[in-house]
Coordinates of C-alpha atoms in Angstrom, one line a residue:
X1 CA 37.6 34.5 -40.6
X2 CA 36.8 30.8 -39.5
X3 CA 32.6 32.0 -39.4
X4 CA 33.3 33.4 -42.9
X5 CA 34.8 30.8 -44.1
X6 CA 31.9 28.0 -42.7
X7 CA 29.3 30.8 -44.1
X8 CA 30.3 30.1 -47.6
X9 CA 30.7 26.3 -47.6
X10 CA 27.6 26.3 -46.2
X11 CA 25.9 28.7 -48.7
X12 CA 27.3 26.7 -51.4
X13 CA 26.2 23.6 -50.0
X14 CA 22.6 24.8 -50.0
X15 CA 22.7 26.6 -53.3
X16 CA 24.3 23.3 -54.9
X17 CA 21.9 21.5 -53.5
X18 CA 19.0 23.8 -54.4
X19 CA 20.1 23.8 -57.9
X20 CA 19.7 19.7 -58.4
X21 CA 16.5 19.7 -56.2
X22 CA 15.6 22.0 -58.6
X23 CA 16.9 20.5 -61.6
X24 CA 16.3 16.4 -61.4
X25 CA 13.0 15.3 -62.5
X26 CA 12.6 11.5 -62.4
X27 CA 10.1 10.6 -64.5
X28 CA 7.7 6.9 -63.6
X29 CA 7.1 5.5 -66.4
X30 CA 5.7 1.9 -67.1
X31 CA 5.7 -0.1 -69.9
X32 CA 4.0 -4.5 -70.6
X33 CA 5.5 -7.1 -72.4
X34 CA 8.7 -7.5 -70.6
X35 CA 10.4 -10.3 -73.1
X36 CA 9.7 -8.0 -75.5
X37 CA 10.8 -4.1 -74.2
X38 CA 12.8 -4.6 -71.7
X39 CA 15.7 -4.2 -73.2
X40 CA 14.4 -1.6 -75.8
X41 CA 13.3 0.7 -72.9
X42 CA 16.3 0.5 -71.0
X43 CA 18.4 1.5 -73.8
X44 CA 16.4 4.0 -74.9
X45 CA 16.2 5.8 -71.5
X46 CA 20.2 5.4 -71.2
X47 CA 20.1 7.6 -74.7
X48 CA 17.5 9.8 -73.2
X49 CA 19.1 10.9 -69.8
X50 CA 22.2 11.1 -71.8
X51 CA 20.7 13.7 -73.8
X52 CA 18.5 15.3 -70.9
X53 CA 20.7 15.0 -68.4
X54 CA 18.2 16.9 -65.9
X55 CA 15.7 13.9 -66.3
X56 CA 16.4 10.6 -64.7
X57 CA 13.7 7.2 -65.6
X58 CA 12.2 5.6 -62.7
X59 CA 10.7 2.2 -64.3
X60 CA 7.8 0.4 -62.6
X61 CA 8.0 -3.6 -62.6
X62 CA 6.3 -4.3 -66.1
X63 CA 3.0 -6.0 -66.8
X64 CA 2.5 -9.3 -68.5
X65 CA 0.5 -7.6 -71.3
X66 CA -2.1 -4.9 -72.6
X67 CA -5.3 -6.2 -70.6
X68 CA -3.1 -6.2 -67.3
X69 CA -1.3 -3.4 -67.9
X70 CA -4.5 -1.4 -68.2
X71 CA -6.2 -2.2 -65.1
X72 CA -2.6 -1.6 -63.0
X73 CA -2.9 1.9 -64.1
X74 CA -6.8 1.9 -63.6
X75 CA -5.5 1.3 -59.4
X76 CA -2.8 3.4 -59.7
X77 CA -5.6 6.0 -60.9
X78 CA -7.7 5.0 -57.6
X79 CA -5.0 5.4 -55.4
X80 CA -3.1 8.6 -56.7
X81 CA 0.0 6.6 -57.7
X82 CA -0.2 7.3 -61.5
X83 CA 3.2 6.9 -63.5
X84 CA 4.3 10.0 -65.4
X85 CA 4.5 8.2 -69.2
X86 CA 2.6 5.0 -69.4
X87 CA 2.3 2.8 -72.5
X88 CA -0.9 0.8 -73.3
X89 CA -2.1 -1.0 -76.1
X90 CA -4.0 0.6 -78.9
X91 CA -7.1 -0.7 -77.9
X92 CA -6.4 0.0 -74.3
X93 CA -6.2 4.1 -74.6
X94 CA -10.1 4.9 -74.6
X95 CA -10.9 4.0 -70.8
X96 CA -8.1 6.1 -70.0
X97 CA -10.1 8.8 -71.7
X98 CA -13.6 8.0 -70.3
X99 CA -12.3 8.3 -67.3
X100 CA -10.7 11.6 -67.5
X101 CA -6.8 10.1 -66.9
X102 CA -4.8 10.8 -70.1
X103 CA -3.9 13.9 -70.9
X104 CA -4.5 15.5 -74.5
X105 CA -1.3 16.0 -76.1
X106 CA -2.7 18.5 -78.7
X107 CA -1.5 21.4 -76.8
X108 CA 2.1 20.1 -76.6
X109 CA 2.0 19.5 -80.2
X110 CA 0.5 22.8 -81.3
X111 CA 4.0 24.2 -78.9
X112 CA 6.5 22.4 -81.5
X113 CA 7.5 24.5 -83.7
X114 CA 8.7 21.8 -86.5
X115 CA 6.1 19.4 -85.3
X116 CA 5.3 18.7 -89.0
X117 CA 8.8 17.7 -90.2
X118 CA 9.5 15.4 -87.1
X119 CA 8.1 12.4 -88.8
X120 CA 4.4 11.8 -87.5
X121 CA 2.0 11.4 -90.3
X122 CA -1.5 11.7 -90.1
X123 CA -2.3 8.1 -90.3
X124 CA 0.1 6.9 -87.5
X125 CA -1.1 9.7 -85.5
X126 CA -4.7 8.9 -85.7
X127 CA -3.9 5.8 -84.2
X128 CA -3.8 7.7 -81.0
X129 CA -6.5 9.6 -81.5
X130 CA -9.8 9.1 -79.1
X131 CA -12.9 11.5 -79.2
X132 CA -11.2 14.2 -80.3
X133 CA -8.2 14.0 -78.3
X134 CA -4.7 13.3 -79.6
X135 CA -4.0 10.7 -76.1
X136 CA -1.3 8.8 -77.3
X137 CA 1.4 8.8 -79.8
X138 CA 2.7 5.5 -81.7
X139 CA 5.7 3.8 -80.1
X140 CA 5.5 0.0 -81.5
X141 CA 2.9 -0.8 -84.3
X142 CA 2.4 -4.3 -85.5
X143 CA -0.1 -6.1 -87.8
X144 CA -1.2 -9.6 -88.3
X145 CA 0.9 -11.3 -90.9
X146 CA 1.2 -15.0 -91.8
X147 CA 4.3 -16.9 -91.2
X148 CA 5.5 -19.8 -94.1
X149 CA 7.8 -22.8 -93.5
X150 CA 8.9 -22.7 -97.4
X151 CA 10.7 -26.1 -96.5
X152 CA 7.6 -27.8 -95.8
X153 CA 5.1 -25.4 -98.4
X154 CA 7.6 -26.5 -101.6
X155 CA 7.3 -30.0 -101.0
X156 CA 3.7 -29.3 -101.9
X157 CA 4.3 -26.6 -104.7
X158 CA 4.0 -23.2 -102.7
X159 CA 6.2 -20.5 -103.8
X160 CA 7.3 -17.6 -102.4
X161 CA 5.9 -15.2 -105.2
X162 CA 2.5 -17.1 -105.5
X163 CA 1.9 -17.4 -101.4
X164 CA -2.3 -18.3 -100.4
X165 CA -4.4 -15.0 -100.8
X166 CA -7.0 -16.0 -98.8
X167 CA -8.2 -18.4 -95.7
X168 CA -9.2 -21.4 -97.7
X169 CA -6.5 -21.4 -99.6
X170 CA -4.0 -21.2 -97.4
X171 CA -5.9 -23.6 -95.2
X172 CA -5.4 -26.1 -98.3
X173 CA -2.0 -26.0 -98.5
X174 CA -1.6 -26.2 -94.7
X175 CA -3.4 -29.6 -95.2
X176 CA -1.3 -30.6 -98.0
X177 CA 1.6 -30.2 -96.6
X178 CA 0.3 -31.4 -93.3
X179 CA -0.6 -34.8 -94.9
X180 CA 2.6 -34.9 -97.3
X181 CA 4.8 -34.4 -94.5
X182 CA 4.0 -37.2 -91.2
X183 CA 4.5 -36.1 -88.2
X184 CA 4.3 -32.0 -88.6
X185 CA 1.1 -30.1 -88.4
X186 CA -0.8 -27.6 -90.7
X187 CA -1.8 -24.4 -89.4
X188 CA -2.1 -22.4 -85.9
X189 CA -4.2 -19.4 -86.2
X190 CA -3.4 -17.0 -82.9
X191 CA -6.8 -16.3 -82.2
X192 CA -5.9 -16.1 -78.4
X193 CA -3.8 -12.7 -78.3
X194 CA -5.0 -10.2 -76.9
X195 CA -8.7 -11.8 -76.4
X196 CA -10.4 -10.3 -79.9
X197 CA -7.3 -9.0 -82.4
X198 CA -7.2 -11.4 -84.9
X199 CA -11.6 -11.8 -84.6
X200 CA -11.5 -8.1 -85.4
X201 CA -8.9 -9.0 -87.8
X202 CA -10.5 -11.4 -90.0
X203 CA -14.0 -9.6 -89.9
X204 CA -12.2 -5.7 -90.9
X205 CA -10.7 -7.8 -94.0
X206 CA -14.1 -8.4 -95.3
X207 CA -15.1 -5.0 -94.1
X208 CA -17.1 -5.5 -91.2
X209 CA -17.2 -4.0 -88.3
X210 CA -17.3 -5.0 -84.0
X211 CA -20.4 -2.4 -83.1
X212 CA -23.0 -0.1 -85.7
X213 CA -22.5 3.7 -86.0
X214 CA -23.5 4.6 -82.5
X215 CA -21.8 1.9 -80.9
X216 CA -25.1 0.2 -79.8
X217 CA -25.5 -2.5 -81.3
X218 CA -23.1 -5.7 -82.0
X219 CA -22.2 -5.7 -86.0
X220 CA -20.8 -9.1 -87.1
X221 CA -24.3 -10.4 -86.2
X222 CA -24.7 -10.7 -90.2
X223 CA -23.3 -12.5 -93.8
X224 CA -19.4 -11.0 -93.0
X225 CA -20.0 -12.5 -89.4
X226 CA -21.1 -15.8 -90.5
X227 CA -18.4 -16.3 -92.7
X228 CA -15.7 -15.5 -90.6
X229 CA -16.5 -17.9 -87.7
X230 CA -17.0 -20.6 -90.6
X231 CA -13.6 -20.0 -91.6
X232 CA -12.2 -20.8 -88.4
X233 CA -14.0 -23.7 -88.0
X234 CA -12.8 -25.0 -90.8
X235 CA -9.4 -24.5 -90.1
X236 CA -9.6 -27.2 -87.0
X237 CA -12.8 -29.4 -89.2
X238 CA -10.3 -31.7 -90.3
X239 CA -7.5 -31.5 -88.1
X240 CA -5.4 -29.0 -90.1
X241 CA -5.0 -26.5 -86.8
X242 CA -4.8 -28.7 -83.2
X243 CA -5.6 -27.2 -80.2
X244 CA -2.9 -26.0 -79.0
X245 CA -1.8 -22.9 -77.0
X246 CA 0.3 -20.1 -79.1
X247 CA 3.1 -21.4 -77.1
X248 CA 3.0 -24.9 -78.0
X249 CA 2.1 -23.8 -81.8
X250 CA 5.2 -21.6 -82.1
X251 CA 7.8 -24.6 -80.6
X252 CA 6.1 -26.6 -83.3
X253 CA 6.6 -23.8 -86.0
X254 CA 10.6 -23.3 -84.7
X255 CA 11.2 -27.2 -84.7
X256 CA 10.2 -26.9 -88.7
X257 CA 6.9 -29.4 -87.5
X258 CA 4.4 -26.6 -88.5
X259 CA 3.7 -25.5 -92.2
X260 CA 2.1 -21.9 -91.3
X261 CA 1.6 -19.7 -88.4
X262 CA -0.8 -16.7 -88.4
X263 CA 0.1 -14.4 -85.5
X264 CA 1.1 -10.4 -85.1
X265 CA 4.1 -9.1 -86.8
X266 CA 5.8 -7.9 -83.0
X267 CA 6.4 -12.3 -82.7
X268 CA 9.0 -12.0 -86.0
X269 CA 12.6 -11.1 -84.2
X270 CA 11.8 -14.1 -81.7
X271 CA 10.8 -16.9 -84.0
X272 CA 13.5 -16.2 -86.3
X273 CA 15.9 -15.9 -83.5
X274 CA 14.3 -19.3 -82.5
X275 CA 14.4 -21.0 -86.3
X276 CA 18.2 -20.2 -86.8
X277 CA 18.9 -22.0 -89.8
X278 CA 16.8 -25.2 -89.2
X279 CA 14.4 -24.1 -92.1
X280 CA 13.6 -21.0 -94.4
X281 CA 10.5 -18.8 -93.4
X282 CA 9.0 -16.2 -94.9
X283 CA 6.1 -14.5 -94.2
X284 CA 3.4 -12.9 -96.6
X285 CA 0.3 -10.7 -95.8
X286 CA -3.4 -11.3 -93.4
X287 CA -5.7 -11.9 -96.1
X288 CA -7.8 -8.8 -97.1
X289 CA -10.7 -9.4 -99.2
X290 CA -13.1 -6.5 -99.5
X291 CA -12.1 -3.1 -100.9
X292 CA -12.4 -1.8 -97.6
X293 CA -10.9 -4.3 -96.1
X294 CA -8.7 -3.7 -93.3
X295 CA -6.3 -4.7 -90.5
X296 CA -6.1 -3.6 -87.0
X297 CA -2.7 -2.2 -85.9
X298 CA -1.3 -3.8 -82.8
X299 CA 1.0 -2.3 -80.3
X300 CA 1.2 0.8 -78.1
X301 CA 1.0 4.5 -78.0
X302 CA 3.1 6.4 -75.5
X303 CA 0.9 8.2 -73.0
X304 CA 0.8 10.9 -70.7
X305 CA -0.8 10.8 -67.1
X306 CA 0.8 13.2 -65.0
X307 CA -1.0 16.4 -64.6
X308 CA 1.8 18.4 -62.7
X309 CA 2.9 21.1 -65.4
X310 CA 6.6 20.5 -64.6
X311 CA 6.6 16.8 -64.7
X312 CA 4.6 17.3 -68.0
X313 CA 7.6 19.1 -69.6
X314 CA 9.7 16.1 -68.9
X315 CA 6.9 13.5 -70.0
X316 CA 6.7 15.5 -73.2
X317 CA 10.2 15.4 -73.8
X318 CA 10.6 11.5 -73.0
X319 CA 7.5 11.0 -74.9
X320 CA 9.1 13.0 -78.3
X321 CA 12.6 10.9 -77.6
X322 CA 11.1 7.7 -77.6
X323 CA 8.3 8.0 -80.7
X324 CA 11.4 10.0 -82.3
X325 CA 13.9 9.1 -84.8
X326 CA 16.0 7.7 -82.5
X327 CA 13.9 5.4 -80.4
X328 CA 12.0 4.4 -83.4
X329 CA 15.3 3.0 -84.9
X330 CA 16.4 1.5 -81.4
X331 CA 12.7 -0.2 -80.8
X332 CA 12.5 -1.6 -84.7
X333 CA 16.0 -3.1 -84.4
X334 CA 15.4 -5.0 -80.8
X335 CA 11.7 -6.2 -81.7
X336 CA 9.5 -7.4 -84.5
X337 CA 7.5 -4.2 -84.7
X338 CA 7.9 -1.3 -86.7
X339 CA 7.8 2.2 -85.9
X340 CA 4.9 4.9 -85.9
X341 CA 7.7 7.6 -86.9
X342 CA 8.1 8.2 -90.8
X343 CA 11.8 9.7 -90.5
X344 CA 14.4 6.2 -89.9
X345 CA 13.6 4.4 -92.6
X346 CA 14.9 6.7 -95.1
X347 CA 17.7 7.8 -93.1
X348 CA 21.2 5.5 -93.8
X349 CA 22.6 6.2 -90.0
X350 CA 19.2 4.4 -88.8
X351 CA 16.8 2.3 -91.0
X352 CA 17.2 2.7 -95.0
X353 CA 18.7 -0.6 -95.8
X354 CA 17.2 -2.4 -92.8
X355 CA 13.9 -3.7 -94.7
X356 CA 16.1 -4.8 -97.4
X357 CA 18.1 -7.1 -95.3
X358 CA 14.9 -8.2 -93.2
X359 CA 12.6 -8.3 -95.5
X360 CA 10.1 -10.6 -93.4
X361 CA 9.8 -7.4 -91.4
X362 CA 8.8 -5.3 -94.1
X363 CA 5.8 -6.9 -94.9
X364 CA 3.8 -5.3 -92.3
X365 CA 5.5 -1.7 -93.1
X366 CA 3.9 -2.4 -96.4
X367 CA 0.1 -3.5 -95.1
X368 CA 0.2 0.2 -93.7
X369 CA -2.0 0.9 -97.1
X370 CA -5.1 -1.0 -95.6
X371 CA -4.4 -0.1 -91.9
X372 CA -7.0 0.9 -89.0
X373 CA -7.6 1.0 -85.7
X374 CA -7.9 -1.7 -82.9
X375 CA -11.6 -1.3 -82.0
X376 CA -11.6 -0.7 -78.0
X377 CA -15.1 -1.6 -76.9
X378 CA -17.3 0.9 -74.9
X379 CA -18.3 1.8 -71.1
X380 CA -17.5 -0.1 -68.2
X381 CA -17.8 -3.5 -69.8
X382 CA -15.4 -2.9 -72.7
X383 CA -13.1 -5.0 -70.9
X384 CA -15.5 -7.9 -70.0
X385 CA -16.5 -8.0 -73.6
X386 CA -12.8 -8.7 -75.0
X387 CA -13.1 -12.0 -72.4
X388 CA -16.6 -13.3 -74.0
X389 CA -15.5 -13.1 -77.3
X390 CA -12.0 -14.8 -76.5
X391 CA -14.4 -17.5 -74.5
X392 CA -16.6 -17.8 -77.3
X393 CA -13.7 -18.3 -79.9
X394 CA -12.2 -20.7 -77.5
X395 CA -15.4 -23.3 -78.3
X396 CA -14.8 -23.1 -81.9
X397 CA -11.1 -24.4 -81.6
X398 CA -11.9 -26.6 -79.1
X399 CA -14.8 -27.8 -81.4
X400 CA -16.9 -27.7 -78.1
X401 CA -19.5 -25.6 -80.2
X402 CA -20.2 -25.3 -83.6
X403 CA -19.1 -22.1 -85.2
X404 CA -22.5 -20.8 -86.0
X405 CA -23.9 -21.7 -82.1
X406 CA -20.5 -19.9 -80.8
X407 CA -21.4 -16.9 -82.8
X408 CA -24.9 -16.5 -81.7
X409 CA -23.7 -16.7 -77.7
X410 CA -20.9 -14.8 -79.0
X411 CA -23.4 -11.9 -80.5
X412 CA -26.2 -12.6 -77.2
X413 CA -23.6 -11.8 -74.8
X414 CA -21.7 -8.9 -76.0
X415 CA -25.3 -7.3 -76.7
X416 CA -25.8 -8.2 -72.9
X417 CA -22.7 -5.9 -72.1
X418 CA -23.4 -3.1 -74.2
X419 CA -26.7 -2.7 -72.9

């Protein structure tokens, strides 16, 4: 009776335990920008193992930013310690693809039966789209957008319905209001994020482009070029933009002593935390001045790395939650971004309403019309290039170079790289 008796516990015991072997998957996943997402992606894996309670989240430390957070996973990829779900910046997601570690989602997607009502349009998905291959799926856009201290703008007859269209103007009225208000500054331009954004930035609104067709040959080596590197050296000719680090420039634009800010759209939730009720800001669109112009979107795409089929399931599923309804709402109400999911911001239990009570956040919803892609560079050296052309924007702001010199070592050396 006794043997019985310890036959059964012990049969249960292994079938129990069996069963949750069986059952528990704990996903890696890694994620940058940790005063950003950290929060965000906690929460959202609390919804998600609420939902899936078979899945469990296993975060890895996260990285500082996009550049960093692509060459962790690059040794991770040499040394077979890959994270499940990893998310990289949109200009990040073609290495990964070169060198055979992402896995095409297509397949995945083809499997979803409503796939077409859940919210991902075209546009946002092309975003994640490399050679081909559907790598990567939206999970916090941003844009470039300009940020106005109307406190100091009004005092030199800026409005909030007639804000600057373009670079000179608003480089004027930075001035302006520079030299009718002693002590404050005019303008920071944020050319140091992420090494090239806001370069590619300001040549896509003209309708340029970073390479030629078949991605030989540098193409702002030309009249759209020119034009662009004059404009930033004119915005530190006469003192109207110091050279400062975007950390010093935003204190200054917090403490009201800064008339306008240009930086990505995923800062907003953080200054305005920061500006309280000191001053009101409001922010207005990157100049676009071609009819082709254009802006890059910022952020990352959610990614999948594992190549086990049952750890795949679970990516797939964490990688729907998160670019879903749900974590779309969660990541657009705990950061300046918005979300690469068409579904929340229609819907009155997540964001309809939301834009209308922020509407500095809206404004980069609304430069979705003239959206594109962040240009990742080619080959081995597409990382190297993003640090010559930040080192080479660095001499026009430091005014150790004149803009047209820094354009030509600018062009010489990314040529250098490509060949």
């Amino acid at each position: 009776m006794q043997f019985k008796v310890l036959f059964s516990v012990l049969a249960g015991l292994a079938m129990t335990g069996a069963a949750a072997q069986a059952a528990k998957v704990e996903l890696v996943v890694e994620y940058p920008y940790p005063d950003v997402f950290n929060q965000t992606h906690q929460e959202i894996a609390k919804r998600f193992t609420a939902k899936f309670p078979d899945y469990t989240v296993k975060f890895r430390a996260p990285t500082p930013e996009y550049e960093a957070a692509a060459q962790q996973a690059l040794r991770h990829a040499v040394t077979g310690q890959l994270a499940d779900v990893s998310f990289q910046g949109l200009n990040r997601q073609r290495i990964f693809v070169d060198r055979g570690i992402a896995v095409d989602l297509t397949p995945f997607i083809k499997a979803e039966p409503d796939w077409e009502q859940s919210g991902y349009s075209d546009a946002l998905m092309s975003l994640g789209q490399i050679n081909g291959k559907q790598v990567g799926i939206g999970f916090s856009l941003s844009t470039p957008i300009v940020y106005y201290n109307m406190d100091l703008l009004e005092k030199v007859g800026v409005a909030d319905d007639a804000l600057p269209k373009n670079w000179d103007d608003i480089i004027a009225v930075a001035d302006k209001s520079r030299q009718a208000s002693p002590g404050t500054h005019g303008l920071h331009y944020d050319w140091e994020i992420t090494g090239n954004w806001l370069w590619q930035a300001i040549i896509f609104s003209k309708g340029g482009a970073m390479l030629n067709a078949d991605e030989t040959k540098v193409a702002f080596d030309n009249a759209i070029g020119r034009e662009s590197i004059a404009q930033l050296g004119r915005m530190v000719q006469n003192g109207t933009m110091g050279n400062f680090s975007y950390r010093d420039a935003q204190q200054l634009f917090v403490n009201g002593q800064l008339a306008v800010l240009s930086s990505s759209t995923s800062r907003l939730q953080h200054i305005e935390s920061q500006i309280g009720d000191k001053f009101r800001m409001v922010t207005g669109y990157f100049p676009v001045y071609a009819d082709k112009g254009t802006v890059p979107a910022g952020g990352n795409v959610a990614m999948m790395f594992t190549k086990d089929p049952e750890r795949q399931k679970a990516a797939w599923e964490y990688i729907k939650f998160v670019t879903g309804p749900e974590g779309a709402t969660l990541m657009t109400q705990s950061t300046g971004y918005f979300p690469a999911n068409t579904l929340p911001i229609d819907d009155p239990k997540m964001l309809a309403g939301y834009y209308d009570a922020n509407p500095n956040q809206y404004t980069a919803v609304k430069q979705q019309a003239w959206l594109t892609g962040w240009y990742a560079f080619p080959g081995e050296n597409g990382l190297k290039i993003t640090d010559v052309i930040h080192d080479h924007l660095q001499t026009v702001f430091d005014k150790s170079a004149q803009p047209q010199q820094a354009l030509d070592a600018m062009v010489k050396d990314v040529q250098a790289l490509l060949n």
